[in-house]
XYZ file of C-alpha atoms in Angstrom:
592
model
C 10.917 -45.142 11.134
C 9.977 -42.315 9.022
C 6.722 -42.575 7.117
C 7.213 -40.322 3.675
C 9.215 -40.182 1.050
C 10.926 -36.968 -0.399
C 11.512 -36.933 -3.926
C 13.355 -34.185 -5.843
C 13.992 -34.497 -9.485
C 14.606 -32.086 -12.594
C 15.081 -33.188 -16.459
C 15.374 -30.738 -19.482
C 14.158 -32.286 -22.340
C 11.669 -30.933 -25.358
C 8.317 -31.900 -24.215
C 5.016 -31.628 -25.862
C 1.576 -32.013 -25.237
C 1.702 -30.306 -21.413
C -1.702 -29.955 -21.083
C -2.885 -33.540 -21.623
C 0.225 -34.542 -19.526
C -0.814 -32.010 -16.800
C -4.677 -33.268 -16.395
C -3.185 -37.265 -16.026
C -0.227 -36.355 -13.672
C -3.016 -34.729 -11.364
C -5.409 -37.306 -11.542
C -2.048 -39.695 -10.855
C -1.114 -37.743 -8.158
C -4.322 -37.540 -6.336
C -5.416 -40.968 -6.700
C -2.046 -42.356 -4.839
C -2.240 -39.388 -2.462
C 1.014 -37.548 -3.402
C 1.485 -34.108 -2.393
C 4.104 -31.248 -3.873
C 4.428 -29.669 -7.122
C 5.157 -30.641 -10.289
C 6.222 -28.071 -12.794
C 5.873 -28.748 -16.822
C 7.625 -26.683 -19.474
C 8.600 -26.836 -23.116
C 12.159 -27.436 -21.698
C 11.642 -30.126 -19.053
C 10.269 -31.043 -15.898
C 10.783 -30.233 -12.125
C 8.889 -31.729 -8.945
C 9.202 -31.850 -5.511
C 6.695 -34.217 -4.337
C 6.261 -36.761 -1.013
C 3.997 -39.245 0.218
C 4.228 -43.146 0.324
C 7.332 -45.119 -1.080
C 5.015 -47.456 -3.026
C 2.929 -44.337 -4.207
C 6.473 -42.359 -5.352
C 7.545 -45.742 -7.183
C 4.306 -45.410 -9.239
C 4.753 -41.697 -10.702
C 8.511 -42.091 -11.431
C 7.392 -45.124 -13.558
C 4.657 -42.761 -15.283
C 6.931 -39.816 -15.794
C 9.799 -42.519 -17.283
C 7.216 -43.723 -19.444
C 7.116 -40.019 -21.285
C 9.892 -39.253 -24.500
C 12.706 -37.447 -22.599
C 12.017 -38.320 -19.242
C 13.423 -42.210 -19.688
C 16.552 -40.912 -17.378
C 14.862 -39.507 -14.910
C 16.391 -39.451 -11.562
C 15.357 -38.194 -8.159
C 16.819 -37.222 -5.422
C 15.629 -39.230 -2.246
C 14.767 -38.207 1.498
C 12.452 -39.414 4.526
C 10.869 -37.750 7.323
C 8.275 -38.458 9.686
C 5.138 -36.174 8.365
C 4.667 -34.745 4.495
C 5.470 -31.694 4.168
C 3.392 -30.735 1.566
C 0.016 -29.049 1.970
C -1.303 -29.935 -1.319
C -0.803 -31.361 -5.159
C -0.025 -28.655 -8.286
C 0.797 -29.504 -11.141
C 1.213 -26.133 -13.337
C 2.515 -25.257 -16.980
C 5.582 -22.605 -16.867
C 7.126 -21.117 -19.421
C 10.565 -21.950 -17.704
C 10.940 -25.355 -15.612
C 12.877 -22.496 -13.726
C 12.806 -18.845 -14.127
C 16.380 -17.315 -15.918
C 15.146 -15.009 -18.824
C 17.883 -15.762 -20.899
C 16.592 -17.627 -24.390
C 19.847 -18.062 -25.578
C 20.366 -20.379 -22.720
C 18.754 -24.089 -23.342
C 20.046 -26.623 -21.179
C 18.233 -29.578 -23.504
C 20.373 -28.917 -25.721
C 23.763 -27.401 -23.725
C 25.445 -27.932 -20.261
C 28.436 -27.243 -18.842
C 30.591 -29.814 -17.868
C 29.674 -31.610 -14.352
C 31.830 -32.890 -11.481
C 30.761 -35.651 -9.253
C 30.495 -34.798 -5.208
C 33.508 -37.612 -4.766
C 35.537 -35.535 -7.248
C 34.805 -31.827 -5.689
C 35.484 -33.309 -2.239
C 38.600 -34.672 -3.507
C 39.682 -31.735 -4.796
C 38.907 -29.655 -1.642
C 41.220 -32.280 0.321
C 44.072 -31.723 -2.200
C 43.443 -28.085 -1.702
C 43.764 -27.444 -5.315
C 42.509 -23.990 -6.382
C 39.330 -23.557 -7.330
C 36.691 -21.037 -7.198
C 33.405 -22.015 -5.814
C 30.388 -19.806 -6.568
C 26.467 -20.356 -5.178
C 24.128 -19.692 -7.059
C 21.420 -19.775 -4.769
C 19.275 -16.626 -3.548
C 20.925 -14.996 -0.237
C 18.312 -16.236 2.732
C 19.300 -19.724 1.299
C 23.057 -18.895 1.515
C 22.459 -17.669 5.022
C 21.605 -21.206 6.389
C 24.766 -22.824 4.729
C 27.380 -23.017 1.840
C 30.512 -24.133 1.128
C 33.508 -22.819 3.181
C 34.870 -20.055 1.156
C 32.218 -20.274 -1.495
C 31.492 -16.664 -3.212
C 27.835 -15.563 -2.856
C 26.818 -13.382 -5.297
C 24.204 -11.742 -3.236
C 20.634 -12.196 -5.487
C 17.458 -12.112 -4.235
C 16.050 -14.076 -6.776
C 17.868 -16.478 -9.531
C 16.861 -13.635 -12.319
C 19.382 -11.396 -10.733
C 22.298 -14.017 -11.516
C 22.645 -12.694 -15.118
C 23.576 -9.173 -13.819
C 25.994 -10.579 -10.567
C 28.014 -12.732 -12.755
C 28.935 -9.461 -14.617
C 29.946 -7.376 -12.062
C 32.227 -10.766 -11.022
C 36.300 -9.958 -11.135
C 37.814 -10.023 -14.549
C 40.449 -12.454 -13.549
C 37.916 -15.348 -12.514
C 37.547 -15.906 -16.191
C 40.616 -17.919 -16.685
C 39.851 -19.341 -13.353
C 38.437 -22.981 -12.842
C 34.714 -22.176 -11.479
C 32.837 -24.743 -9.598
C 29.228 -23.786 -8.814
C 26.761 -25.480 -6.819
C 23.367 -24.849 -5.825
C 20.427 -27.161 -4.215
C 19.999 -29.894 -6.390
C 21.458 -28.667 -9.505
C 18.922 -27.462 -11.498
C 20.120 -23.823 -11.317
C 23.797 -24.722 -12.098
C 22.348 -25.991 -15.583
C 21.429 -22.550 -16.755
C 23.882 -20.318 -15.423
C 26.739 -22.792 -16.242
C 26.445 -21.772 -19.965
C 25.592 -18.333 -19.712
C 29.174 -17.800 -17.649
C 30.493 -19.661 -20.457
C 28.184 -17.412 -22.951
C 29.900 -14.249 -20.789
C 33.822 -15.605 -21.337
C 34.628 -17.588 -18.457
C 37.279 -20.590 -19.818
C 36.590 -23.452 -17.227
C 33.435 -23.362 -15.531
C 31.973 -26.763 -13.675
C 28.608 -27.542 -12.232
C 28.250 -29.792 -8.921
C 26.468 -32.689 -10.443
C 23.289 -33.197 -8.174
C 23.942 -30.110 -6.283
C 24.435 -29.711 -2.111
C 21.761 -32.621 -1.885
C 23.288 -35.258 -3.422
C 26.876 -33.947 -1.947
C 25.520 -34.502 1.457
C 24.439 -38.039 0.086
C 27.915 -39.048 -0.634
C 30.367 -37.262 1.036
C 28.420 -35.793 4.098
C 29.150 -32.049 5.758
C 33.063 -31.726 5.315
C 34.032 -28.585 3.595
C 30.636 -27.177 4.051
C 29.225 -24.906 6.782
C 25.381 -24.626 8.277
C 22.445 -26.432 6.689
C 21.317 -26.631 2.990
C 17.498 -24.930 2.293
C 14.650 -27.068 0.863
C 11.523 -25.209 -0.394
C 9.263 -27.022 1.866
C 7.817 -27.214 5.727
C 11.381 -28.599 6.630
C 13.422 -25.288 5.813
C 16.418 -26.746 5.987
C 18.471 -30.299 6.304
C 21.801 -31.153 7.578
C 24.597 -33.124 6.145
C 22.735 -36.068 7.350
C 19.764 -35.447 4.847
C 17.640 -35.214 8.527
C 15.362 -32.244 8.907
C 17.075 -29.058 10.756
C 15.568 -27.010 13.556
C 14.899 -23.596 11.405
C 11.973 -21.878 10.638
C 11.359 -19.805 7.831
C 9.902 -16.434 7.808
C 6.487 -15.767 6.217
C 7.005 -12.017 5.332
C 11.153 -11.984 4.555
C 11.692 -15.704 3.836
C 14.616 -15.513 5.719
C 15.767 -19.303 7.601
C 15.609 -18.754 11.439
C 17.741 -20.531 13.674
C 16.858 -21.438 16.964
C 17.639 -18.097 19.073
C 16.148 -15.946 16.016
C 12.724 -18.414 16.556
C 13.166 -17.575 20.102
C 13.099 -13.910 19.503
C 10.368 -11.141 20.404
C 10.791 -9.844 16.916
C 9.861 -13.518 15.522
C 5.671 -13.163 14.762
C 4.913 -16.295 13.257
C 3.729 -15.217 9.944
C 4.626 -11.837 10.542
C 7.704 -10.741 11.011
C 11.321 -12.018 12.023
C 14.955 -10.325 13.589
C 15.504 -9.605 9.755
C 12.792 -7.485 8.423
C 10.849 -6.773 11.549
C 10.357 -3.197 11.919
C 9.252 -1.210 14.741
C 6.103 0.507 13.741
C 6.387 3.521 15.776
C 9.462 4.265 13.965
C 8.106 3.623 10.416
C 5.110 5.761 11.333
C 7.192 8.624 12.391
C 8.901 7.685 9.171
C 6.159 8.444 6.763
C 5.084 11.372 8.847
C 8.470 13.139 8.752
C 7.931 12.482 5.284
C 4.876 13.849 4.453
C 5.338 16.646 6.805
C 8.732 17.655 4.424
C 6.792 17.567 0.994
C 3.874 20.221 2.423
C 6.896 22.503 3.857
C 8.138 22.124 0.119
C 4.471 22.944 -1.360
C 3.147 25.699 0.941
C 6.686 27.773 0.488
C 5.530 29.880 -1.397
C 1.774 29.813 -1.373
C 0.236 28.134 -4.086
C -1.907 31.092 -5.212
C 0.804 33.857 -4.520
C 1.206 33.714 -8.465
C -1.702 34.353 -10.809
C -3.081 32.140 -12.447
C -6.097 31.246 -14.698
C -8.269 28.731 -12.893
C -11.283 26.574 -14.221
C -13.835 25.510 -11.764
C -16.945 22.909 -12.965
C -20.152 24.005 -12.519
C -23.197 21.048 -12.144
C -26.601 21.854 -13.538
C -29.004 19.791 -11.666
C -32.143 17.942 -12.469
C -34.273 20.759 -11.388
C -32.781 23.109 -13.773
C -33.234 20.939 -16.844
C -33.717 22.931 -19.597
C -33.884 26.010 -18.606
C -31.151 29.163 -19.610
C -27.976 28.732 -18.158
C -28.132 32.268 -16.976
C -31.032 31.412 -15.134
C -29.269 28.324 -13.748
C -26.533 30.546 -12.338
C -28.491 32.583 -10.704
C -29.922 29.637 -8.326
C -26.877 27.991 -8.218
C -24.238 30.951 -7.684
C -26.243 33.244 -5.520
C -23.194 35.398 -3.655
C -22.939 36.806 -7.113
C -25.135 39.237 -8.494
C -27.205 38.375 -11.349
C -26.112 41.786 -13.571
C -22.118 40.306 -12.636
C -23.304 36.463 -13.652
C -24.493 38.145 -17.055
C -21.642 39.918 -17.531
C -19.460 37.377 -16.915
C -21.901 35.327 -19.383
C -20.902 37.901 -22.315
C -17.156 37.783 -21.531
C -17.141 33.941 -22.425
C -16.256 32.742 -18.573
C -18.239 29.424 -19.200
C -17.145 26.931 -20.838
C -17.645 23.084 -21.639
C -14.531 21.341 -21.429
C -13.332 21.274 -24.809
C -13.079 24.981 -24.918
C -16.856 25.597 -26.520
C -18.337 29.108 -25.362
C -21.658 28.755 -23.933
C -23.881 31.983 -23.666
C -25.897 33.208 -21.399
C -29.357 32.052 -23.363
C -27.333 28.076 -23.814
C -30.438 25.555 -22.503
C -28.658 23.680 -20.323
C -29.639 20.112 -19.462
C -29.499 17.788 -16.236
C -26.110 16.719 -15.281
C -24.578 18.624 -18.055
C -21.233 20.129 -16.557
C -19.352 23.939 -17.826
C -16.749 25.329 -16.854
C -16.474 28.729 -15.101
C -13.362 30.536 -15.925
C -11.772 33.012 -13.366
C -8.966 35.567 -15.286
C -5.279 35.690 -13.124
C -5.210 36.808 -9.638
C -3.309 36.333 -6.260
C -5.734 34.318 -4.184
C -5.683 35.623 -0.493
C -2.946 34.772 2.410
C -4.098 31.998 3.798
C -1.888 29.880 7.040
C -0.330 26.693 5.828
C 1.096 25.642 9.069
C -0.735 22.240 8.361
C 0.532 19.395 10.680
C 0.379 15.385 9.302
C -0.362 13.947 12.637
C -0.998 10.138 11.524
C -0.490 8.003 8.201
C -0.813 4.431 6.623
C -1.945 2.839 3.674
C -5.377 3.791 4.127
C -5.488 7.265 5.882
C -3.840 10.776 6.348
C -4.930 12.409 9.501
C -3.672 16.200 9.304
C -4.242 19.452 11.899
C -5.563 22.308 9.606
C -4.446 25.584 10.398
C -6.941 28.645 10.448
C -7.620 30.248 8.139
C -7.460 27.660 5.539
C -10.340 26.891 3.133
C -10.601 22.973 2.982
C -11.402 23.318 -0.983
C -11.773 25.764 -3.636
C -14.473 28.133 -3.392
C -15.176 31.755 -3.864
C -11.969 33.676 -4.289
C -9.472 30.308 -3.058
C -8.631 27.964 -6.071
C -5.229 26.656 -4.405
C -4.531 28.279 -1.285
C -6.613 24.978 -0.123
C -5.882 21.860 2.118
C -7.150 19.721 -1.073
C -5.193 21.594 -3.390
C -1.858 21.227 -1.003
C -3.029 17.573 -0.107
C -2.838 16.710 -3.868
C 0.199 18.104 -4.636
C 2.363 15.683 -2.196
C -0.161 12.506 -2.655
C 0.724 10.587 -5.510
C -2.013 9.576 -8.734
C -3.867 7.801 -8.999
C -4.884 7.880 -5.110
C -5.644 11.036 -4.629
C -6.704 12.112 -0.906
C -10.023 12.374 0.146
C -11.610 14.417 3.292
C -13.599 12.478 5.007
C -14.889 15.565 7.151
C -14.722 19.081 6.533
C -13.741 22.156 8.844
C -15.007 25.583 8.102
C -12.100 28.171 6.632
C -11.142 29.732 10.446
C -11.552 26.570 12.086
C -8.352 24.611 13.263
C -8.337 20.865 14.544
C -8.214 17.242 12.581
C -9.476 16.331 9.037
C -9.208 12.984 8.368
C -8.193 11.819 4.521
C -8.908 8.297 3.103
C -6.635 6.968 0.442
C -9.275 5.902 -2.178
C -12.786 6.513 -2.846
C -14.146 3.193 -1.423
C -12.240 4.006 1.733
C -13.486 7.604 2.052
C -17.526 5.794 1.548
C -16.779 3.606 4.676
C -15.500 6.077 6.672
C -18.303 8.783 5.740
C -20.511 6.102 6.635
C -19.321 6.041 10.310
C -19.958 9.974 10.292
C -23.945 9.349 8.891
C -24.582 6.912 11.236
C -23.078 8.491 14.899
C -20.343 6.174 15.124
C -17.470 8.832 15.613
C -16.709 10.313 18.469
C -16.040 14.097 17.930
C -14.583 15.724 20.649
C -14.276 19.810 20.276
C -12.815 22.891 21.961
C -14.565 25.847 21.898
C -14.430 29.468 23.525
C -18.107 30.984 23.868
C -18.662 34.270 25.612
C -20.762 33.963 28.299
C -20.395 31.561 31.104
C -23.082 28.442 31.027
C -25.043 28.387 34.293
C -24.018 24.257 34.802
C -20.452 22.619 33.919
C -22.249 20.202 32.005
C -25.373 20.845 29.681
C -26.641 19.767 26.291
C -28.805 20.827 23.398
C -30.892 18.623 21.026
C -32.580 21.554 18.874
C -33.036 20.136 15.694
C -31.388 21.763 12.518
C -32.439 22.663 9.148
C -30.409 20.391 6.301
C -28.029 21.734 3.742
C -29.462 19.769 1.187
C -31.803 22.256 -0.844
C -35.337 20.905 -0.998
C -37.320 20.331 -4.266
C -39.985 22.803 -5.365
C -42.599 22.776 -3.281
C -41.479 20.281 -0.540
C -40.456 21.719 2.645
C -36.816 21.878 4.448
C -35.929 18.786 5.939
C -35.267 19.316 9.107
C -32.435 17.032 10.911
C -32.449 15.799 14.487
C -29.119 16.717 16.150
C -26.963 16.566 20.003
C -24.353 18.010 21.099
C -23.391 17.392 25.081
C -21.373 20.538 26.483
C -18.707 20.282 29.475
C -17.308 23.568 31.396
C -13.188 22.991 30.753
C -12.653 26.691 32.545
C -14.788 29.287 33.516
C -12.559 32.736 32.429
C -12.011 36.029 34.077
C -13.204 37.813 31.053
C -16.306 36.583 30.522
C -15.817 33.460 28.279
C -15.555 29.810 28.937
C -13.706 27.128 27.788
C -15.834 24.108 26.657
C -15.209 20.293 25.776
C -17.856 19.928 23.280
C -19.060 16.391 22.289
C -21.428 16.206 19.095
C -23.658 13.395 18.522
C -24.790 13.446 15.023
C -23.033 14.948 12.322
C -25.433 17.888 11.036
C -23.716 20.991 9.510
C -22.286 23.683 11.967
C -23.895 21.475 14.810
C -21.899 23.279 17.468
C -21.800 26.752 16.573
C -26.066 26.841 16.170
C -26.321 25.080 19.313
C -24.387 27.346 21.191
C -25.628 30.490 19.417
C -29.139 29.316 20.522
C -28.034 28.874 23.889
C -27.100 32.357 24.076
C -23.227 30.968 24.292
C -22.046 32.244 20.703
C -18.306 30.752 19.533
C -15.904 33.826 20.087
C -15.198 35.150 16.868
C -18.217 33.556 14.852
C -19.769 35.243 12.429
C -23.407 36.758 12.396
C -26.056 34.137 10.788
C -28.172 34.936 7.581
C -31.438 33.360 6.719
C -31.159 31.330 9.546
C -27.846 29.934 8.179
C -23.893 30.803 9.048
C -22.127 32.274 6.457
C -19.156 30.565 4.822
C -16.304 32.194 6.015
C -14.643 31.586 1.995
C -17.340 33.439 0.607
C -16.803 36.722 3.105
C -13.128 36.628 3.501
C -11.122 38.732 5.737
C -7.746 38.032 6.467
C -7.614 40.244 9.154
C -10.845 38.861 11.175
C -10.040 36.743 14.267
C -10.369 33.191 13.915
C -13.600 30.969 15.524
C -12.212 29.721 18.137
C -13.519 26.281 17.620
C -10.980 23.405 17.304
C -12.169 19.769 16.533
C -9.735 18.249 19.465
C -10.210 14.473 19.086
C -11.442 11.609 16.636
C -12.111 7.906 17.165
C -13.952 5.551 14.868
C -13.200 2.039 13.435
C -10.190 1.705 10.689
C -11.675 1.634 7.799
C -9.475 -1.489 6.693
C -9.021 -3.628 9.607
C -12.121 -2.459 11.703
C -10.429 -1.579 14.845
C -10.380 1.514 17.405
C -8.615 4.137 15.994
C -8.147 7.542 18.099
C -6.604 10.786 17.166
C -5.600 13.747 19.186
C -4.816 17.221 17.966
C -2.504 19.689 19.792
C -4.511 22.384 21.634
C -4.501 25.631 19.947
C -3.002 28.566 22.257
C -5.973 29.744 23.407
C -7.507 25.953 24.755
């Protein structure tokens, strides 16, 4: 025989002092090992709770002990496990969720019909409308033959169906129905409050129908809201599942289904991810072809750029901060540019050339209207999801502003189709005539984890490069240590940075040059180009160095120059959100 009780019950009635009434029903609860959920409101009560008959006996005595719960009356089931995980009792502001204050069943309800009277009805045939006013998935298990479902995914939405229901059902006799009846209290008066004439509510809803007159006139199962899904006409528990992600009651053959994940996905919302990533890539892809048409900085434009004093500049002129921190520009153009107001702070306040500035104190540089260079824009979104964009930048393409590019940039165009607050953040950079993938992270706690990975050698970077010369082995390596970016302080020496790249003949060319699968270890600054230039294997079209150090291709822009043939090919790390192997492939430029 089965071993727990079922109980279902619902009362509107003015209650007071929830709180109190809250803290004894759980200690009640507990103490005779009941499990459900009890929900307490200024307009009544509503459980569904199970455990032992004796132990159910108990609280129904308690609850009919409180003023306005005398009558209360449940609606009883059995089945052979609880299906319950645990006890809640919680304080609502609705016993159950309408939004509609002038609609107070304690003190209003439509007229109710008994299940012996609507089944006698339905035998007679004698017209009547019956509506549900249940959410769809529990419609899909079962209603009443010929029953109008209004199609809401939650009982909010009923206000806004019953409006758009035909004219002509007003004058109309309207039975509704829904589980156990609860529902049918509110929305019976508000179809009154909206004109209908003759409008009924099943008293006890499908539940207590199936109590007295069994399955005829209705179709499928009726939903519960716990681990049974669904029962039959019999009050026994059905075979359906429910579906974690959609909600949606699953039959036997849908359980049976690949689609079915348990706590996943189901035949009704699964959705094949190859599809929804091409999905949001096609997507992406469209808003860049809508940005980069026409170039960003085809039109002039005035353009504000911050400059950072750092500690080591504290209090010193900000001309003389300039200097050391702007050094492709002459100090005579810095000055002048000083005594045509071009610095800023960022409420508009002119600082001059003799300003003292002070540590982390931020101006702005000002640069007058002018067409920023023609840059490519043939950028290709090659991956996306909620925590990365992985795109192929084009050459040449700055990755952010600097010198004469404020937004012919990737950032800039990356911006522009992302949507605030979370804007896009690269992860790695690519110099301005280099071509192959730059990852971006979604937010800035993503973009630390994955930056991380690239500190501490645990992505794999796999290059292309052209190099003239031809290597005297297929496969090679160089560990020559190089000098860091970071500036050092006065009087300390420049921190050198340990650094491998391994090197793998892909095609030794008629020409003279040879194609390379470059692998780099460590992440240090223009790793691969320094190595090779040191091996006597410069990058085909790489600039000269000065000072020991490659120039920035931004900086000494010339549209016409060749590109470096250098294309960062491939990219595997962990996902920064679920920690697993991610890999990434770029499409070979023509000349790989």
């Amino acid at each position: 025989m089965p071993a727990v009780t079922n109980i279902s019950a619902y009362r509107f009635a003015r209650l007071s002092g929830l709180e109190s009434l809250r803290v004894e029903l759980l200690a009640w609860c507990k103490e005779w090992e009941l499990k459900g959920t009890i929900l307490l409101s200024g307009e009544g009560i509503n459980l569904f709770v199970a455990g032992a008959a004796e132990s159910i006996d108990q609280l129904l005595e308690k609850l009919r002990s409180v003023s306005g719960l005398e009558g209360l009356t449940p609606k009883v089931s059995l089945s052979d496990s609880q299906p319950f995980n645990r006890m809640l009792v919680r304080i609502k502001k609705e016993i159950i969720s309408f939004g509609v204050e002038a609609v107070r069943p304690a003190d209003y309800t439509s007229p109710k019909i008994a299940a012996k009277e609507l089944k006698k009805w339905l035998d007679e045939g004698k017209p009547v409308t019956l509506l549900d006013t249940r959410n769809d998935y529990e419609v899909k298990l079962g209603t009443f033959k010929g029953a109008i479902d209004p199609n809401i995914k939650t009982f909010r939405g009923f206000p806004d169906a019953v409006r758009k229901l035909p004219e002509e059902m007003k004058n109309q006799p309207v039975v509704m129905f829904c589980t156990g009846g609860i529902r049918c209290e509110k929305a019976g008066p508000f179809m009154e409050l909206e004109g209908f004439k003759e409008i009924y509510q099943l008293d006890g809803g499908i539940l207590k129908y199936f109590e007295e007159c069994g399955g005829e006139h209705y179709e499928g199962d009726c939903f519960v809201f716990d681990q049974r899904v669904g029962v039959d006409p019999g009050l026994s528990e059905s075979d359906h599942a429910v579906c974690f992600a959609c909600q949606a009651p699953l039959n036997t053959a849908e359980q049976e289904d690949p689609r079915y994940v348990q706590g996943k996905s189901c035949p009704h919302c699964h959705v094949d991810e190859a599809a929804k990533l091409a999905e949001r890539i096609a997507s992406r892809q469209a808003r860049l072809n809508v940005e980069r048409d026409p170039l960003p900085g085809s039109v002039p434009q005035e353009n504000r750029r911050p400059v950072t004093i750092p500690a080591r500049h504290d209090k010193r002129e900000l001309l003389d901060a300039l200097i050391a921190l702007i050094p492709q520009v002459s100090p005579g153009e810095l000055e002048q540019w000083c005594d045509e107001g071009r610095f800023v702070t960022y409420s508009g306040v002119v600082r001059g050339k003799d300003h003292v500035v002070r540590a982390g104190e931020r101006v702005l540089q000002i640069f007058p209207p002018k067409v920023e260079p023609w840059v490519s824009t043939d950028i290709r979104v090659t991956y996306e999801d909620d925590a990365l964009i992985v795109v192929r930048k084009p050459a040449p393409l700055p990755m952010a502003e600097l010198g004469p590019f404020h937004r012919n940039t990737l950032q800039y165009l990356m911006n522009q189709v992302c949507e605030l607050p979370h804007v896009p953040r690269a992860v790695n950079r690519l110099d301005t005539s280099m071509t192959g993938l730059v990852v971006f992270a979604r937010t800035r706690h993503l973009c630390r984890v994955l930056k991380r990975q690239f500190i501490d050698g645990d992505v794999e970077r796999v290059f292309l490069v052209l190099v003239s010369g031809h290597p005297k082995k297929d496969r090679f390596f160089c560990d020559s240590p190089i000098p860091s970016e970071s500036k050092p302080k006065e009087g300390e020496e420049s921190i050198v940075l340990p650094s491998r790249t391994d090197f793998q003949v892909v095609e030794r060319r008629d020409d003279g040059s040879a194609l390379l699968e470059a692998v780099s270890k460590t992440g240090c600054a223009d790793q691969i180009r320094i190595h090779l230039s040191r091996l006597g294997l410069p990058v085909v079209g790489d600039p000269e160095f000065v000072q020991g150090r490659l120039l920035d291709e931004a900086l000494t822009f010339d549209g016409d120059a060749p590109p470096i043939l250098l294309h960062l090919w491939k990219l595997s790390f962990a996902h920064p959100s679920t920690g697993g192997a991610v890999h990434f492939e770029a499409e070979r430029p023509e000349w790989a």
